[in-house]
PDB file of C-alpha atoms in Angstrom:
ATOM      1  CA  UNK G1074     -81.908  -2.456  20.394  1.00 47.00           C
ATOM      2  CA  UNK G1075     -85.490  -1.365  19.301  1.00 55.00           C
ATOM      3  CA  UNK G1076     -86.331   2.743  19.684  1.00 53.00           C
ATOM      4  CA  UNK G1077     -88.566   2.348  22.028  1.00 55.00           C
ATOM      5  CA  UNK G1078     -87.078  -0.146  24.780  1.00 56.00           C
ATOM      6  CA  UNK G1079     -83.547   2.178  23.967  1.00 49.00           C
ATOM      7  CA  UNK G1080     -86.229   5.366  25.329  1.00 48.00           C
ATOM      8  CA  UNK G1081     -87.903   3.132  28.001  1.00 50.00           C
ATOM      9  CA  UNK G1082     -84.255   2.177  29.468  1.00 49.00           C
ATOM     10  CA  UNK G1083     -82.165   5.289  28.788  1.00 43.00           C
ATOM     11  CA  UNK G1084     -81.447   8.219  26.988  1.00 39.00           C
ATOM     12  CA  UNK G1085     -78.481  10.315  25.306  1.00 37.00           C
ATOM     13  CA  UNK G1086     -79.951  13.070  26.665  1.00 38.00           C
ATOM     14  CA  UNK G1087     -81.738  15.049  29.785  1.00 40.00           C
ATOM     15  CA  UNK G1088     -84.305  15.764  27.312  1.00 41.00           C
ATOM     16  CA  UNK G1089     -84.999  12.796  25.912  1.00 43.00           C
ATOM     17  CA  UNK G1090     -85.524  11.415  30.061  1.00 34.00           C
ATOM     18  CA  UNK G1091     -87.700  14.257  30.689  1.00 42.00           C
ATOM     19  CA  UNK G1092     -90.436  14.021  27.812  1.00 58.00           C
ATOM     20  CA  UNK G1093     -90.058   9.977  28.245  1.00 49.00           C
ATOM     21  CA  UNK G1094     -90.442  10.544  32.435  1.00 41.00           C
ATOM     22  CA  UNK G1095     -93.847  13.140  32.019  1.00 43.00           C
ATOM     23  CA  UNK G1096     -95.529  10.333  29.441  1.00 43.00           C
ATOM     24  CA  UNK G1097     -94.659   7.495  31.716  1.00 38.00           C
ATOM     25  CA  UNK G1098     -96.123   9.305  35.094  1.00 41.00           C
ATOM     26  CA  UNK G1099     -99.156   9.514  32.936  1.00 39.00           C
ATOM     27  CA  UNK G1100     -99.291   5.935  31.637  1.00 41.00           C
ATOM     28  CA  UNK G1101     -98.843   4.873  35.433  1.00 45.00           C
ATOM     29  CA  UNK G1102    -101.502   7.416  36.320  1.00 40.00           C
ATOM     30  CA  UNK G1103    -104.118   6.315  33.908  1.00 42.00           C
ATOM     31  CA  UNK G1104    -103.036   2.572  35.165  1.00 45.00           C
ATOM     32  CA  UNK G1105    -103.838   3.253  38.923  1.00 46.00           C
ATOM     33  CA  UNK G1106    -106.852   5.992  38.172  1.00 43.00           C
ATOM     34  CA  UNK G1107    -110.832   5.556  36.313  1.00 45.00           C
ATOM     35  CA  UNK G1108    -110.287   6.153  32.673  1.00 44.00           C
ATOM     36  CA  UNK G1109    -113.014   9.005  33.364  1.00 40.00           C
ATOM     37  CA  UNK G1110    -110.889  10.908  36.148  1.00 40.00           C
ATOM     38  CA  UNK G1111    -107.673  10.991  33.866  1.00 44.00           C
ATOM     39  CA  UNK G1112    -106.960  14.999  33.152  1.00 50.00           C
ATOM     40  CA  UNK G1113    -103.728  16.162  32.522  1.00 48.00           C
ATOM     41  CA  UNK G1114    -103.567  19.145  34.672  1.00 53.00           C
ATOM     42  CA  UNK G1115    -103.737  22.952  32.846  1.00 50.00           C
ATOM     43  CA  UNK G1116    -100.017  23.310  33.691  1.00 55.00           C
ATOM     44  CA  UNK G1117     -98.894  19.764  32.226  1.00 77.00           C
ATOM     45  CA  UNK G1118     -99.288  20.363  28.478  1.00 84.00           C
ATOM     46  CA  UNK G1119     -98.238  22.029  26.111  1.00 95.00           C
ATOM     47  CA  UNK G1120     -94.881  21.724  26.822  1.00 95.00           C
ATOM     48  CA  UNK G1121     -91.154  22.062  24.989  1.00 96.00           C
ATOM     49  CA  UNK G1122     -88.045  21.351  25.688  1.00 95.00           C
ATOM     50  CA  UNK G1123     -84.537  22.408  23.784  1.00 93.00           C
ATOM     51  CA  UNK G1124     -80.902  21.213  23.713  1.00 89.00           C
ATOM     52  CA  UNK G1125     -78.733  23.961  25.268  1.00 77.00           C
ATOM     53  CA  UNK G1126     -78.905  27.635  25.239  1.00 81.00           C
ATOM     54  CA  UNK G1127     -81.612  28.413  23.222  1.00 90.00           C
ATOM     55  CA  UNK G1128     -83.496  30.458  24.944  1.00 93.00           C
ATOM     56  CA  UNK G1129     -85.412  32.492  22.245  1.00 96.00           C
ATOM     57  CA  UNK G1130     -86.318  28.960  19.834  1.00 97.00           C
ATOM     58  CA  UNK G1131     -87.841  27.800  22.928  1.00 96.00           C
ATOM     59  CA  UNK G1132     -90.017  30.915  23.418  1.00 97.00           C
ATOM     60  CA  UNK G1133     -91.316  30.928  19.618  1.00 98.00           C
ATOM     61  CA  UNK G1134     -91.713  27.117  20.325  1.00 98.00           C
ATOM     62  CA  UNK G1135     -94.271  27.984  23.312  1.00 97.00           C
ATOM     63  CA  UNK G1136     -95.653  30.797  21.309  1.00 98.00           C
ATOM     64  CA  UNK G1137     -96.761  28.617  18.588  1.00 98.00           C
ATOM     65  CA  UNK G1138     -98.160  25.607  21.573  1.00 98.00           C
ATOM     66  CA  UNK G1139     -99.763  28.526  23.596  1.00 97.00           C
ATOM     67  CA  UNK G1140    -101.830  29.624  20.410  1.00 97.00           C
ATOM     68  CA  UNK G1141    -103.386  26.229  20.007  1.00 97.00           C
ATOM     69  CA  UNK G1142    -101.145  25.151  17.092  1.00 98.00           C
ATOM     70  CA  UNK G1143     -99.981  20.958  16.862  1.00 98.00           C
ATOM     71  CA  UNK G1144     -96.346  20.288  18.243  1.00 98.00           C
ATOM     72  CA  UNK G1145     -95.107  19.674  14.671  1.00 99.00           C
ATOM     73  CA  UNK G1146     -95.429  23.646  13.875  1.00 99.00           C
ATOM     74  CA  UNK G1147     -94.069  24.111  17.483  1.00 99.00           C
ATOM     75  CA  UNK G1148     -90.745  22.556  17.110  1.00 98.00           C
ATOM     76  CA  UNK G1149     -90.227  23.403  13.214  1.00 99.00           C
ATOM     77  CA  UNK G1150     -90.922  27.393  13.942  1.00 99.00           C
ATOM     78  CA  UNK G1151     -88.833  27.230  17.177  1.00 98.00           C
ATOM     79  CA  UNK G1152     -85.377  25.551  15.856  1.00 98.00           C
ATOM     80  CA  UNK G1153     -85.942  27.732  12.645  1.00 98.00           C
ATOM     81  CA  UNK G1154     -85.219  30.785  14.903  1.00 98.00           C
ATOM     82  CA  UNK G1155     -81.302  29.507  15.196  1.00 97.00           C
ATOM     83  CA  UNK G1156     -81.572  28.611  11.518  1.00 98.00           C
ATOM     84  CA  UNK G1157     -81.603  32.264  10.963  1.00 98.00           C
ATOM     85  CA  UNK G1158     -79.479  33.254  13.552  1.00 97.00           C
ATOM     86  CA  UNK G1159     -75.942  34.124  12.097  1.00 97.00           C
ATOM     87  CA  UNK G1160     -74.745  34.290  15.037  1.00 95.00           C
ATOM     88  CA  UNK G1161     -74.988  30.671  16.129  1.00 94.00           C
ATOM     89  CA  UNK G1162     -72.139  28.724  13.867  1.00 94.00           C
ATOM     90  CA  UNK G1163     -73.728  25.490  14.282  1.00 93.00           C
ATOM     91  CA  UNK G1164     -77.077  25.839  12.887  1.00 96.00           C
ATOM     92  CA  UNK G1165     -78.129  27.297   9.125  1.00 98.00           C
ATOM     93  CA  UNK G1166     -77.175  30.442   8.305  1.00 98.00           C
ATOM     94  CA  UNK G1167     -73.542  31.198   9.466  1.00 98.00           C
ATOM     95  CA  UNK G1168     -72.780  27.994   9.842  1.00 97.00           C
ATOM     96  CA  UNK G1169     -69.171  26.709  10.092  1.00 96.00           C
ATOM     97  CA  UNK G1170     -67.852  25.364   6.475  1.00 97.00           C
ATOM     98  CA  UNK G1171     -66.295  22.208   5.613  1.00 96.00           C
ATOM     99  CA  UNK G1172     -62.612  21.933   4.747  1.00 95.00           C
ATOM    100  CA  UNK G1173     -63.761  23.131   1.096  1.00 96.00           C
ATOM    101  CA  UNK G1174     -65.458  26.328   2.305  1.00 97.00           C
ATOM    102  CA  UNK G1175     -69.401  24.751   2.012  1.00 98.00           C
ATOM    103  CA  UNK G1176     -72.059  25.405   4.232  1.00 98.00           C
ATOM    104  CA  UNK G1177     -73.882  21.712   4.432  1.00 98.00           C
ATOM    105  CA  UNK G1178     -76.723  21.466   6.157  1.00 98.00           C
ATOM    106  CA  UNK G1179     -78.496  18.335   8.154  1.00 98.00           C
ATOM    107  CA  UNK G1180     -82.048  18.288   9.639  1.00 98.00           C
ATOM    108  CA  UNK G1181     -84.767  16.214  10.281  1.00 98.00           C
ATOM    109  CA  UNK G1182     -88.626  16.506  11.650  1.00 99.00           C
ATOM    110  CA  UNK G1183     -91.006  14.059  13.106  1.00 98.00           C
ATOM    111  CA  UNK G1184     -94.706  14.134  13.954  1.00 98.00           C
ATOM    112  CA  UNK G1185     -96.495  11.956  16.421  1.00 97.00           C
ATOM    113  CA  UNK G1186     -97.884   9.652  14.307  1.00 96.00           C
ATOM    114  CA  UNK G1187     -94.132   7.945  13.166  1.00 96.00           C
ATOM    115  CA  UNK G1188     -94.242  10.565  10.086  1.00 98.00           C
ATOM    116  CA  UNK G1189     -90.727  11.832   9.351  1.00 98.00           C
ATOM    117  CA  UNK G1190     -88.551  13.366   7.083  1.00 99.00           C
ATOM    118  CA  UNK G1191     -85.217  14.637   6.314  1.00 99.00           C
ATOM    119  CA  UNK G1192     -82.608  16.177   4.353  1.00 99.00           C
ATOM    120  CA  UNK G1193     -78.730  15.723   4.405  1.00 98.00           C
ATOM    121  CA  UNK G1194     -75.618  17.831   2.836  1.00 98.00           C
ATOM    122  CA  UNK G1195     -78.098  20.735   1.440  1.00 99.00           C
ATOM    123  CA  UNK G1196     -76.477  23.669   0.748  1.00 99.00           C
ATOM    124  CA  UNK G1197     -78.169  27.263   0.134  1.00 99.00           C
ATOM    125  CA  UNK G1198     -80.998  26.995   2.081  1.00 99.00           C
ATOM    126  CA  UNK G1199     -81.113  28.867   5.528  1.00 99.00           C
ATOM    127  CA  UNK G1200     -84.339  26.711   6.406  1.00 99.00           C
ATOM    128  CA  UNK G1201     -83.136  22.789   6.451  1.00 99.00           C
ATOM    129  CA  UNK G1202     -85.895  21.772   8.758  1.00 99.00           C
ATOM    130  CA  UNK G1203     -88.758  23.176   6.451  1.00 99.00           C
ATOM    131  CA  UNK G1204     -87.284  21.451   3.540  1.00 99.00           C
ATOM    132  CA  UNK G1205     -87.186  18.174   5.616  1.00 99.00           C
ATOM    133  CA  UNK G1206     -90.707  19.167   6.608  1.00 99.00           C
ATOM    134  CA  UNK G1207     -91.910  19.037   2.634  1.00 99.00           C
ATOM    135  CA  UNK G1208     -90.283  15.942   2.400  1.00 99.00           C
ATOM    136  CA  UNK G1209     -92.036  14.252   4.756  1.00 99.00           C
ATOM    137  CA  UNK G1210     -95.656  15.710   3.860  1.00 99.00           C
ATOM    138  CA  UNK G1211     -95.270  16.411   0.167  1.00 98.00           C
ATOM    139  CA  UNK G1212     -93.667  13.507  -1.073  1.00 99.00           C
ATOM    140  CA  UNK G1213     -93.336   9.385  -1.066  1.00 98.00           C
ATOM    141  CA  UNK G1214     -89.869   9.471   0.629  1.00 98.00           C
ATOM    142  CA  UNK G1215     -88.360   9.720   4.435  1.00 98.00           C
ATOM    143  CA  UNK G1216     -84.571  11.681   3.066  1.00 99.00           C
ATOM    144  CA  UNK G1217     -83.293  13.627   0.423  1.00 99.00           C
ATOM    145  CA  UNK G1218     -79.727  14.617   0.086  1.00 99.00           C
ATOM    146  CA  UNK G1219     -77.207  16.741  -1.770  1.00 98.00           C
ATOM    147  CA  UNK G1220     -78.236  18.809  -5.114  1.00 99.00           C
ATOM    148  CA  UNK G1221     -81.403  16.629  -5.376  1.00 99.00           C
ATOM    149  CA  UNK G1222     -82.497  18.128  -2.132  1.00 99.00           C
ATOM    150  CA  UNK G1223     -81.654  21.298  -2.692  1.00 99.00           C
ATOM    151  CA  UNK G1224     -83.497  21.382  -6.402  1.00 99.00           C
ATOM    152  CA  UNK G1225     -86.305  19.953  -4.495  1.00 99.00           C
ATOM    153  CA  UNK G1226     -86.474  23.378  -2.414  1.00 99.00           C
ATOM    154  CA  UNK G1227     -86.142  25.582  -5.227  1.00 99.00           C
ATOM    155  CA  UNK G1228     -89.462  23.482  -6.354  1.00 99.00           C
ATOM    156  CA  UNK G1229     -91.308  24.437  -3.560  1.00 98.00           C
ATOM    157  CA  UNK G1230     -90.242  27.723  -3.142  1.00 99.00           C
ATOM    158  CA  UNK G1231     -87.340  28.517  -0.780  1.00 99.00           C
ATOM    159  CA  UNK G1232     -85.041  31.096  -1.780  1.00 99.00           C
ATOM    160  CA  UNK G1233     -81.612  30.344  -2.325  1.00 99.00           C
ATOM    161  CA  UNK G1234     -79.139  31.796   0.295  1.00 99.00           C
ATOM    162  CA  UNK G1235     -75.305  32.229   0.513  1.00 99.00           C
ATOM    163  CA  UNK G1236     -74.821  30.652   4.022  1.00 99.00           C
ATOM    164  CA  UNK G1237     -71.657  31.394   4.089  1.00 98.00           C
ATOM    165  CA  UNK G1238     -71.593  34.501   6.565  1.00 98.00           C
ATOM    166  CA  UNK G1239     -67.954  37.216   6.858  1.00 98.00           C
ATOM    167  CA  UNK G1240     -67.208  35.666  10.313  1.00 98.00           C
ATOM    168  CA  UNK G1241     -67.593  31.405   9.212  1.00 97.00           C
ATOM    169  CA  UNK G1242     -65.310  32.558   6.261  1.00 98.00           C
ATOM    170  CA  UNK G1243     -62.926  34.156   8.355  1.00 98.00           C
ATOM    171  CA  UNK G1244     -62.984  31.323  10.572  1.00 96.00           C
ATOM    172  CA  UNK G1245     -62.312  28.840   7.726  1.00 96.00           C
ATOM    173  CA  UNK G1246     -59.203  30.934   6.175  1.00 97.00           C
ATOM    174  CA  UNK G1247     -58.124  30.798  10.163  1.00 95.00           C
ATOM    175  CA  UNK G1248     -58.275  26.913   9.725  1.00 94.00           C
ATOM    176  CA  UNK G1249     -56.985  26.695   6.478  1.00 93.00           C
ATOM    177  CA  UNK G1250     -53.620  28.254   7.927  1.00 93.00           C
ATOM    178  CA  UNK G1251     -53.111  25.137  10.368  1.00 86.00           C
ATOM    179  CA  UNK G1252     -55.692  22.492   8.896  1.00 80.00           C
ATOM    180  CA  UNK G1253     -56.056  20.369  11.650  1.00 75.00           C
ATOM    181  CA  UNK G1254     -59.017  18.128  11.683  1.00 69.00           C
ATOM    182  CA  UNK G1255     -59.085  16.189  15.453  1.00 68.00           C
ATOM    183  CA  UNK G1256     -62.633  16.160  16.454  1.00 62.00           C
ATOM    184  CA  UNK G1257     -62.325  16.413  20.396  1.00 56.00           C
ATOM    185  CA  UNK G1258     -65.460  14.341  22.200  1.00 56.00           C
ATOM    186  CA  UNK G1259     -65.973  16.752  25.392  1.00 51.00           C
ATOM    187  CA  UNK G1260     -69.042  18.387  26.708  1.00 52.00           C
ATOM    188  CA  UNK G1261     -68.162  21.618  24.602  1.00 50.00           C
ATOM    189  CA  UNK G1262     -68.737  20.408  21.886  1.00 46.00           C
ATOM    190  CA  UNK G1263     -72.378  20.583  20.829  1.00 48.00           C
ATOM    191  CA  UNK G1264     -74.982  23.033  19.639  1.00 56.00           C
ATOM    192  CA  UNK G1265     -77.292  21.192  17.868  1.00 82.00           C
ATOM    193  CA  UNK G1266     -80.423  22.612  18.130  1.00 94.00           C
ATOM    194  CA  UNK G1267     -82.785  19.855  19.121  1.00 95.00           C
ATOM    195  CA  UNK G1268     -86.354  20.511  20.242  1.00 97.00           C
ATOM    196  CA  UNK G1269     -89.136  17.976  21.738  1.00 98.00           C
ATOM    197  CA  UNK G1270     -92.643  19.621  22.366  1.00 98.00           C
ATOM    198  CA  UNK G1271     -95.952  17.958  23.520  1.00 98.00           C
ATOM    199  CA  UNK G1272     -99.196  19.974  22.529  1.00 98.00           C
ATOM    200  CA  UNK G1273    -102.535  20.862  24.363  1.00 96.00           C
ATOM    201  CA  UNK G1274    -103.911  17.531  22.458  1.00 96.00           C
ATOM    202  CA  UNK G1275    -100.902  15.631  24.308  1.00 95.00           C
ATOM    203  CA  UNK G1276     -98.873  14.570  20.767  1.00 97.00           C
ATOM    204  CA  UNK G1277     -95.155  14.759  20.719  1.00 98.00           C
ATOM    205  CA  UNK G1278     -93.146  15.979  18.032  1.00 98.00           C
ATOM    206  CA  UNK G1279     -89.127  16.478  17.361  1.00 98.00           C
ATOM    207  CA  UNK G1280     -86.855  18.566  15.342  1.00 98.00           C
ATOM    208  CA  UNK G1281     -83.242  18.800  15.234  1.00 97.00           C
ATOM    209  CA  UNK G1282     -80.788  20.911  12.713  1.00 97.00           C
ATOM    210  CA  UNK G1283     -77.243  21.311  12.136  1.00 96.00           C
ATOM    211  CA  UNK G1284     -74.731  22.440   9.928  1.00 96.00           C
ATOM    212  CA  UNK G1285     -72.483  20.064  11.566  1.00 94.00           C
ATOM    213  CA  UNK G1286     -69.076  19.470  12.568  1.00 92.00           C
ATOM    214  CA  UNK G1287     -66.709  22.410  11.539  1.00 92.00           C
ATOM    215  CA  UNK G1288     -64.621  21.801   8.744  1.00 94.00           C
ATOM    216  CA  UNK G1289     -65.222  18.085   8.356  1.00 94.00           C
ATOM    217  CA  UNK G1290     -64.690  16.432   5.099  1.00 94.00           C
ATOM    218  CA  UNK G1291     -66.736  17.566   2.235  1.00 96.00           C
ATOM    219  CA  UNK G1292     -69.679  14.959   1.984  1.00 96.00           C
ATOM    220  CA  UNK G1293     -70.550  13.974   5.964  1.00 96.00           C
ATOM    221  CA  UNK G1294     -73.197  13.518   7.344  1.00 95.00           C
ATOM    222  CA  UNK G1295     -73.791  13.277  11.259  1.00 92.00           C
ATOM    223  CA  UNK G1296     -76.781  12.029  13.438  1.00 93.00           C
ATOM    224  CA  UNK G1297     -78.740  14.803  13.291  1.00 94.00           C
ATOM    225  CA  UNK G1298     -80.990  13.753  10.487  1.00 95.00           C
ATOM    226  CA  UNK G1299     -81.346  10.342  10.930  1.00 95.00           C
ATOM    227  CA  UNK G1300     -84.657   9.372  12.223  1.00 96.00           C
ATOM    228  CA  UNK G1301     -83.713   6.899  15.070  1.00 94.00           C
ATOM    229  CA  UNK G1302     -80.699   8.408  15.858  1.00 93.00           C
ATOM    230  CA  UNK G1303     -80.532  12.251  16.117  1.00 93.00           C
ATOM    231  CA  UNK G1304     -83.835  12.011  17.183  1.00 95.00           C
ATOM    232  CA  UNK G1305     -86.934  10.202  17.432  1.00 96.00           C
ATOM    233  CA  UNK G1306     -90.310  10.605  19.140  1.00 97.00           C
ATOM    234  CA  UNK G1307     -92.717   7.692  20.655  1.00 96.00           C
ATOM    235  CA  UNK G1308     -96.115   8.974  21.751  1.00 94.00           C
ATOM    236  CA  UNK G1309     -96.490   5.880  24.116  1.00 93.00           C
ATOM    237  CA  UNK G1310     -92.550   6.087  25.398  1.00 93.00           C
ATOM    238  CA  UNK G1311     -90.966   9.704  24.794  1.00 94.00           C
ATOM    239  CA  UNK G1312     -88.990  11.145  22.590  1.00 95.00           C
ATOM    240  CA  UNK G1313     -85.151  11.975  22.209  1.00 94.00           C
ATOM    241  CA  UNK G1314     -82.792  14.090  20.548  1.00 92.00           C
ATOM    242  CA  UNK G1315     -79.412  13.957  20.618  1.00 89.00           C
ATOM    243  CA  UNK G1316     -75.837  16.488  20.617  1.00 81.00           C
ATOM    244  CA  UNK G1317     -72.069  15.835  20.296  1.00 81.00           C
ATOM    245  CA  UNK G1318     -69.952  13.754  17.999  1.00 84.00           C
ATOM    246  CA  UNK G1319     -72.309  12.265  15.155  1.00 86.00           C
ATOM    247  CA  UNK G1320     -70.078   9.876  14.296  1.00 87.00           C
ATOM    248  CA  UNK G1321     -70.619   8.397  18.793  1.00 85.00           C
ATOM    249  CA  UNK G1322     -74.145   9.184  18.435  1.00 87.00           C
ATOM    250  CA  UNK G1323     -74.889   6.613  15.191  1.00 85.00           C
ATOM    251  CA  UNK G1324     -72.563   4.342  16.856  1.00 88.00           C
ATOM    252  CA  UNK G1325     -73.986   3.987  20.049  1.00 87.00           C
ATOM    253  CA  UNK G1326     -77.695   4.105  18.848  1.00 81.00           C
ATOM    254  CA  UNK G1327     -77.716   3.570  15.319  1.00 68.00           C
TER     255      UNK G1327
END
């Protein structure tokens, strides 16, 4: 199924509906109205829209819209607010280890103009999405992965970081005791940060970031930073980003 008839017809997510519903109301609009009368109204754009609880990501998210800036800074400065948050044990910094005691890292970015880029399994980087951010504007490539990602930061500047906080470790040596490894598909399980924004220009742009599925075998990789499948934006359609069980996710959308 191609992206954009899988946005047209449906979507993982309530966010994912809601960007693709606005852009179609205003595709129908400019159908049915004079190219000349066409206005999005002051209250229409910018606009941005988060998986979950996330309260504060989406703030710094409007922040960044409401002073003018492109929906690509939007969504990277708003999910890198959880990316520093060592509280949240899906996301960056704190994140939950894998059954060896790593903090791995997914994330991927994506402007309105189909330009993307990712980075999977990094490790020692609090900022994932900035990284997959370089990738996309500073080099030839879409993903980079493992210690060639993470050498790739160092290059353009980003400190390295233990991301491996007291509490994840003590979570780990909890799960070390029993070492079970079911992954339960249920609506708790999520936290994801994925954020969609549309700026004052009307352009859409996505960002999701992860550290993934606690404790999982040393090496996976989920959805989250595969353009198509975590997420992916269509200025014409809508855009999408999706939450859960990776492993469903790639499955049901590729």
């Amino acid at each position: 199924m191609k992206r954009r008839n899988f946005l047209k017809n449906a979507s993982l997510t309530g966010m994912g509906l809601a960007l693709g519903n606005a852009l179609t109301n205003c595709a129908e609009k400019e159908k049915s109205t004079p190219a000349s009368a066409v206005e999005p109204a002051a209250s229409t754009f910018p606009v941005v829209v988060a998986t979950w609880n996330f309260q504060e990501a989406v703030a710094k998210a409007r922040e960044v819209l409401e002073n003018g800036k492109p929906a690509l800074d939007a969504v990277e400065q708003g999910v890198m607010v959880e990316e520093a948050n060592a509280d949240n044990q899906t996301v960056g910094l704190g994140g939950l280890p894998d059954r060896d005691g790593h903090v791995t890292l997914d994330a991927s970015i994506m402007d309105h103009t189909g330009n993307c880029g990712s980075v999977v399994f990094l490790e020692n980087i609090v900022h994932a999405v900035s990284v997959a951010r370089k990738v996309m504007e500073d080099t030839p490539h879409v993903m980079l992965a493992g210690k060639g990602a993470e050498q790739f930061a160092y290059e353009q500047g980003f400190p390295k970081t233990d991301l491996l906080t007291e509490a994840s470790k003590k979570a780990w040596e909890e799960w070390k005791v029993r070492s079970e490894y079911k992954p339960v598909i249920n609506i708790e399980n999520h936290d994801t940060i994925g954020m969609l924004a549309i700026d004052r220009d009307g352009n859409m742009a996505g960002a999701c970031t992860t550290s993934g599925l606690a404790f999982k075998m040393h090496g996976r990789v989920g959805d989250s930073p595969i353009i198509g499948s975590g997420m992916y934006v269509d200025n014409e359609v809508g855009g999408a980003v999706a939450t859960g069980m990776g492993e469903e996710v790639v499955k049901t959308v590729g």
